[in-house]
Tab-separated table of C-alpha atoms in Angstrom:
chain	number	residue	atom	x	y	z
T	16	MET	CA	45.188	-50.917	-39.963
T	17	GLN	CA	42.981	-52.541	-37.230
T	18	LEU	CA	40.110	-50.053	-36.440
T	19	SER	CA	38.392	-49.879	-32.203
T	20	THR	CA	36.171	-48.181	-30.800
T	21	ARG	CA	36.686	-45.786	-28.610
T	22	SER	CA	36.156	-46.860	-24.572
T	23	THR	CA	36.897	-45.302	-21.400
T	24	THR	CA	38.435	-48.155	-20.721
T	25	THR	CA	41.542	-49.062	-23.653
T	26	GLN	CA	41.613	-45.164	-25.370
T	27	PRO	CA	45.351	-43.347	-23.383
T	28	LEU	CA	43.995	-40.142	-20.949
T	29	LYS	CA	46.167	-36.635	-22.455
T	30	ILE	CA	47.488	-35.298	-19.643
T	31	VAL	CA	49.322	-32.712	-18.507
T	32	ALA	CA	52.036	-32.124	-16.148
T	33	LEU	CA	52.506	-28.354	-15.589
T	34	GLY	CA	55.067	-26.792	-13.132
T	35	ASP	CA	58.457	-26.153	-12.589
T	36	SER	CA	61.874	-27.403	-11.786
T	37	LEU	CA	60.517	-30.828	-9.849
T	38	VAL	CA	58.278	-31.227	-12.744
T	39	TYR	CA	61.321	-30.740	-15.379
T	40	GLY	CA	63.173	-33.326	-13.539
T	41	PHE	CA	66.651	-31.118	-12.740
T	42	GLY	CA	69.054	-32.832	-10.748
T	43	ASP	CA	68.202	-36.514	-12.159
T	44	PRO	CA	69.788	-37.022	-15.238
T	45	ASP	CA	69.394	-41.149	-14.540
T	46	GLY	CA	65.398	-40.906	-15.233
T	47	GLY	CA	64.652	-37.643	-15.920
T	48	GLY	CA	62.945	-36.708	-13.250
T	49	TRP	CA	59.380	-38.488	-11.831
T	50	VAL	CA	57.199	-36.691	-14.179
T	51	GLU	CA	59.723	-38.227	-17.171
T	52	ARG	CA	59.807	-41.731	-14.864
T	53	LEU	CA	55.895	-42.287	-14.920
T	54	ARG	CA	55.801	-41.382	-18.798
T	55	ARG	CA	58.634	-44.410	-19.663
T	56	ARG	CA	56.274	-46.817	-17.590
T	57	TRP	CA	53.598	-45.858	-19.443
T	58	MET	CA	55.209	-46.645	-22.918
T	59	SER	CA	56.103	-49.887	-22.130
T	60	PRO	CA	54.530	-52.578	-24.491
T	61	ASP	CA	54.383	-53.996	-21.548
T	62	ASN	CA	52.011	-51.993	-19.536
T	63	VAL	CA	50.467	-48.711	-22.091
T	64	GLY	CA	49.186	-46.361	-20.263
T	65	HIS	CA	48.474	-42.757	-20.637
T	66	VAL	CA	50.526	-40.116	-23.456
T	67	LEU	CA	52.255	-37.512	-20.929
T	68	TYR	CA	53.263	-34.162	-21.258
T	69	ASN	CA	56.007	-33.043	-18.978
T	70	LEU	CA	55.284	-29.340	-19.695
T	71	GLY	CA	58.188	-28.333	-16.731
T	72	VAL	CA	59.964	-24.719	-16.223
T	73	ARG	CA	62.546	-24.513	-14.181
T	74	GLY	CA	62.590	-21.754	-11.921
T	75	ASP	CA	58.936	-21.333	-12.897
T	76	ARG	CA	56.611	-19.527	-9.638
T	77	VAL	CA	53.073	-19.877	-9.947
T	78	GLN	CA	52.314	-16.684	-12.431
T	79	GLN	CA	54.501	-18.138	-15.123
T	80	VAL	CA	52.744	-21.326	-14.586
T	81	ALA	CA	49.282	-18.583	-15.805
T	82	GLN	CA	50.377	-17.866	-18.074
T	83	ARG	CA	51.570	-20.614	-20.069
T	84	LEU	CA	48.641	-23.041	-18.819
T	85	GLU	CA	46.596	-23.457	-22.010
T	86	ILE	CA	48.761	-21.754	-24.641
T	87	GLU	CA	51.369	-24.552	-23.907
T	88	PHE	CA	49.179	-27.507	-24.311
T	89	ARG	CA	46.596	-26.732	-27.549
T	90	HIS	CA	49.464	-27.137	-30.173
T	91	ARG	CA	51.172	-30.623	-28.742
T	92	GLY	CA	50.389	-33.387	-31.068
T	93	GLU	CA	47.354	-35.281	-29.153
T	94	LEU	CA	46.260	-32.343	-28.251
T	95	ARG	CA	46.270	-29.526	-30.486
T	96	ASN	CA	43.083	-27.534	-30.348
T	97	GLN	CA	41.763	-29.479	-27.527
T	98	VAL	CA	42.141	-30.092	-23.718
T	99	PRO	CA	44.095	-32.876	-21.239
T	100	ASP	CA	42.146	-35.366	-19.613
T	101	LEU	CA	44.237	-34.100	-16.285
T	102	ILE	CA	46.335	-31.470	-15.616
T	103	ILE	CA	49.316	-32.430	-12.493
T	104	LEU	CA	50.163	-29.163	-11.470
T	105	SER	CA	53.392	-28.875	-9.448
T	106	VAL	CA	55.103	-25.699	-8.535
T	107	GLY	CA	55.222	-23.345	-5.263
T	108	ILE	CA	59.358	-23.250	-3.954
T	109	ASN	CA	59.932	-20.380	-6.569
T	110	ASP	CA	58.507	-17.972	-4.996
T	111	SER	CA	58.487	-19.012	-0.946
T	112	ALA	CA	62.722	-18.123	-1.870
T	113	ARG	CA	63.296	-14.416	-0.455
T	114	LEU	CA	65.496	-12.730	-2.435
T	115	GLY	CA	69.276	-11.748	-1.697
T	116	ARG	CA	70.091	-12.364	2.361
T	117	PRO	CA	67.769	-14.507	4.985
T	118	ASN	CA	65.530	-12.222	5.737
T	119	GLY	CA	65.070	-10.178	2.484
T	120	ARG	CA	62.008	-10.485	1.040
T	121	ASN	CA	59.652	-13.412	-1.003
T	122	TYR	CA	60.279	-13.711	-4.355
T	123	THR	CA	56.036	-13.702	-4.558
T	124	GLU	CA	54.703	-11.568	-1.744
T	125	PHE	CA	52.720	-13.902	0.167
T	126	ALA	CA	48.615	-12.360	-0.573
T	127	VAL	CA	50.003	-12.103	-3.575
T	128	PHE	CA	51.044	-15.527	-3.968
T	129	GLU	CA	47.916	-16.493	-2.242
T	130	ALA	CA	45.814	-14.811	-4.734
T	131	GLN	CA	47.380	-16.347	-8.124
T	132	ILE	CA	47.633	-19.694	-6.595
T	133	ALA	CA	43.939	-18.784	-6.230
T	134	SER	CA	43.451	-17.862	-10.090
T	135	LEU	CA	45.828	-21.218	-11.041
T	136	LEU	CA	43.846	-23.651	-10.135
T	137	GLU	CA	40.525	-22.239	-10.603
T	138	MET	CA	41.784	-21.577	-14.641
T	139	ALA	CA	43.469	-25.324	-14.011
T	140	GLN	CA	39.218	-26.305	-13.018
T	141	GLN	CA	38.059	-24.982	-15.472
T	142	LEU	CA	39.432	-27.176	-19.046
T	143	CYS	CA	39.154	-30.535	-16.404
T	144	PRO	CA	40.112	-32.555	-13.619
T	145	VAL	CA	42.793	-31.762	-11.628
T	146	LEU	CA	45.379	-32.871	-9.226
T	147	PHE	CA	48.810	-31.274	-7.396
T	148	VAL	CA	51.986	-31.972	-5.996
T	149	GLY	CA	53.641	-30.188	-3.052
T	150	MET	CA	57.242	-29.398	-3.161
T	151	THR	CA	60.045	-30.916	-1.351
T	152	PRO	CA	61.683	-29.546	1.327
T	153	ILE	CA	65.235	-28.222	0.960
T	154	ASP	CA	68.406	-28.705	2.895
T	155	GLU	CA	68.718	-25.064	4.530
T	156	ALA	CA	72.674	-25.595	5.022
T	157	LYS	CA	73.112	-25.485	1.274
T	158	MET	CA	71.768	-22.249	1.020
T	159	PRO	CA	72.425	-19.555	-0.813
T	160	PHE	CA	70.592	-21.417	-4.419
T	161	LEU	CA	73.329	-19.413	-6.804
T	162	ASP	CA	74.636	-16.838	-4.288
T	163	CYS	CA	70.758	-14.543	-4.240
T	164	LEU	CA	68.559	-16.956	-2.969
T	165	TYR	CA	67.621	-17.814	0.124
T	166	TYR	CA	64.975	-20.389	0.565
T	167	ASN	CA	64.108	-22.033	4.203
T	168	HIS	CA	61.550	-24.069	5.258
T	169	ALA	CA	59.799	-21.730	7.427
T	170	ASP	CA	58.686	-20.493	4.061
T	171	GLN	CA	57.827	-23.820	2.735
T	172	TYR	CA	55.690	-24.949	5.033
T	173	HIS	CA	53.629	-21.842	4.833
T	174	TYR	CA	53.830	-21.142	1.142
T	175	LYS	CA	52.817	-25.149	1.247
T	176	GLU	CA	49.978	-25.106	3.896
T	177	ALA	CA	48.543	-21.759	1.220
T	178	THR	CA	48.796	-23.925	-1.583
T	179	ARG	CA	46.687	-26.923	0.444
T	180	LEU	CA	43.735	-24.845	1.714
T	181	ALA	CA	43.151	-23.545	-2.016
T	182	CYS	CA	42.935	-26.670	-3.096
T	183	LEU	CA	41.073	-28.260	-0.796
T	184	LYS	CA	38.594	-25.571	-1.364
T	185	ARG	CA	38.094	-26.508	-4.581
T	186	ARG	CA	38.098	-30.437	-4.377
T	187	ILE	CA	42.011	-31.052	-5.042
T	188	PRO	CA	43.419	-34.030	-4.531
T	189	TYR	CA	46.747	-32.575	-3.048
T	190	LEU	CA	49.455	-34.520	-2.039
T	191	ASP	CA	51.345	-33.086	-0.068
T	192	ILE	CA	55.430	-33.621	-0.064
T	193	PHE	CA	57.133	-31.251	1.974
T	194	GLN	CA	55.076	-33.873	4.968
T	195	LYS	CA	55.762	-36.553	3.921
T	196	TRP	CA	59.312	-36.247	3.318
T	197	MET	CA	59.599	-34.149	6.486
T	198	GLU	CA	58.407	-37.172	8.477
T	199	ARG	CA	60.806	-39.585	7.308
T	200	GLY	CA	63.143	-37.418	8.551
T	201	GLU	CA	66.177	-35.473	8.722
T	202	THR	CA	69.066	-38.818	7.480
T	203	TRP	CA	65.738	-39.747	5.023
T	204	TRP	CA	65.263	-37.020	2.346
T	205	SER	CA	68.790	-35.340	3.337
T	206	LYS	CA	70.047	-38.077	0.774
T	207	ARG	CA	67.980	-37.582	-1.325
T	208	LEU	CA	68.332	-33.986	-2.317
T	209	SER	CA	71.692	-32.950	-5.376
T	210	ASN	CA	74.529	-31.051	-3.598
T	211	ASP	CA	72.639	-27.614	-4.149
T	212	GLY	CA	70.526	-28.398	-1.870
T	213	LEU	CA	67.210	-27.348	-3.820
T	214	HIS	CA	67.112	-30.130	-6.193
T	215	PRO	CA	66.129	-34.066	-6.012
T	216	ASN	CA	68.354	-35.705	-6.489
T	217	THR	CA	68.107	-39.696	-8.700
T	218	LEU	CA	67.279	-41.168	-5.268
T	219	GLY	CA	64.556	-37.998	-4.605
T	220	TYR	CA	62.915	-38.462	-7.676
T	221	GLN	CA	62.591	-42.037	-7.351
T	222	ALA	CA	60.799	-41.619	-4.615
T	223	LEU	CA	59.062	-38.433	-5.826
T	224	LEU	CA	57.303	-40.839	-7.973
T	225	ASP	CA	56.905	-43.591	-5.536
T	226	ASP	CA	54.618	-41.370	-3.602
T	227	VAL	CA	52.999	-39.845	-6.851
T	228	ILE	CA	51.731	-43.663	-7.613
T	229	ASN	CA	50.310	-44.520	-3.833
T	230	TRP	CA	48.458	-42.017	-3.950
T	231	GLU	CA	44.927	-42.576	-3.973
T	232	ALA	CA	43.701	-39.617	-5.786
T	233	ILE	CA	46.405	-41.113	-9.037
T	234	ALA	CA	45.339	-44.576	-8.554
T	235	THR	CA	42.259	-44.073	-10.940
T	236	TYR	CA	44.444	-42.992	-13.751
T	237	GLN	CA	46.690	-46.262	-13.569
T	238	SER	CA	45.980	-48.312	-16.265
T	239	ASN	CA	47.554	-50.991	-15.018
T	240	PRO	CA	49.762	-52.164	-11.974
T	241	ILE	CA	52.636	-50.839	-11.315
T	242	PRO	CA	55.358	-51.885	-9.023
T	243	ILE	CA	55.567	-50.011	-5.998
T	244	LYS	CA	58.001	-49.595	-2.992
T	245	HIS	CA	56.303	-48.478	0.002
T	246	TYR	CA	58.500	-47.104	2.745
T	247	HIS	CA	57.682	-47.429	7.218
């Protein structure tokens, strides 16, 4: 065994990604989602990076993520009895869904969501630095999801803006994926969604990964440069 001194340059960081199906990677049987794709890159012998735990749960809303925020990583491997060096959050799309019909009530009432997202961010910030990756747009023509959940762009925008402003207020870097994808146009983003109209497909998660590793806020956590694609 070789002994080495701990230093910020050589010691891999312990990072957790916490959120919903976008973190879990549902819809990407090839790469397992953007978090898993990043984890695999960091595991490469040629590009040894950080320890990354995927703590995504399908269907989670902000309240569920807040409930399991600390419990989740306190018992995991290198993180046991420690806090991580960085938490990446990505949640909110399920809160925005309307129940039963297109004009039904939101799964999480907007005022409640605002309070819950503020609480989640503050809880996370008390532990370690936080980054937030926003939601992808959905395909309205494919709704409802599971015959009962109606997602739409207007509600998505409303909820992601509340999240962006809550992050801004707390100086938490926020990656506005919804805005980025919408600006690239419907032809572009519709090819990157699964047939269910809600989850990204393999192409979509690759695009998400590219957006994340192009992001200034995460660049400081990259141990080595990774080849990335640029969109024009």
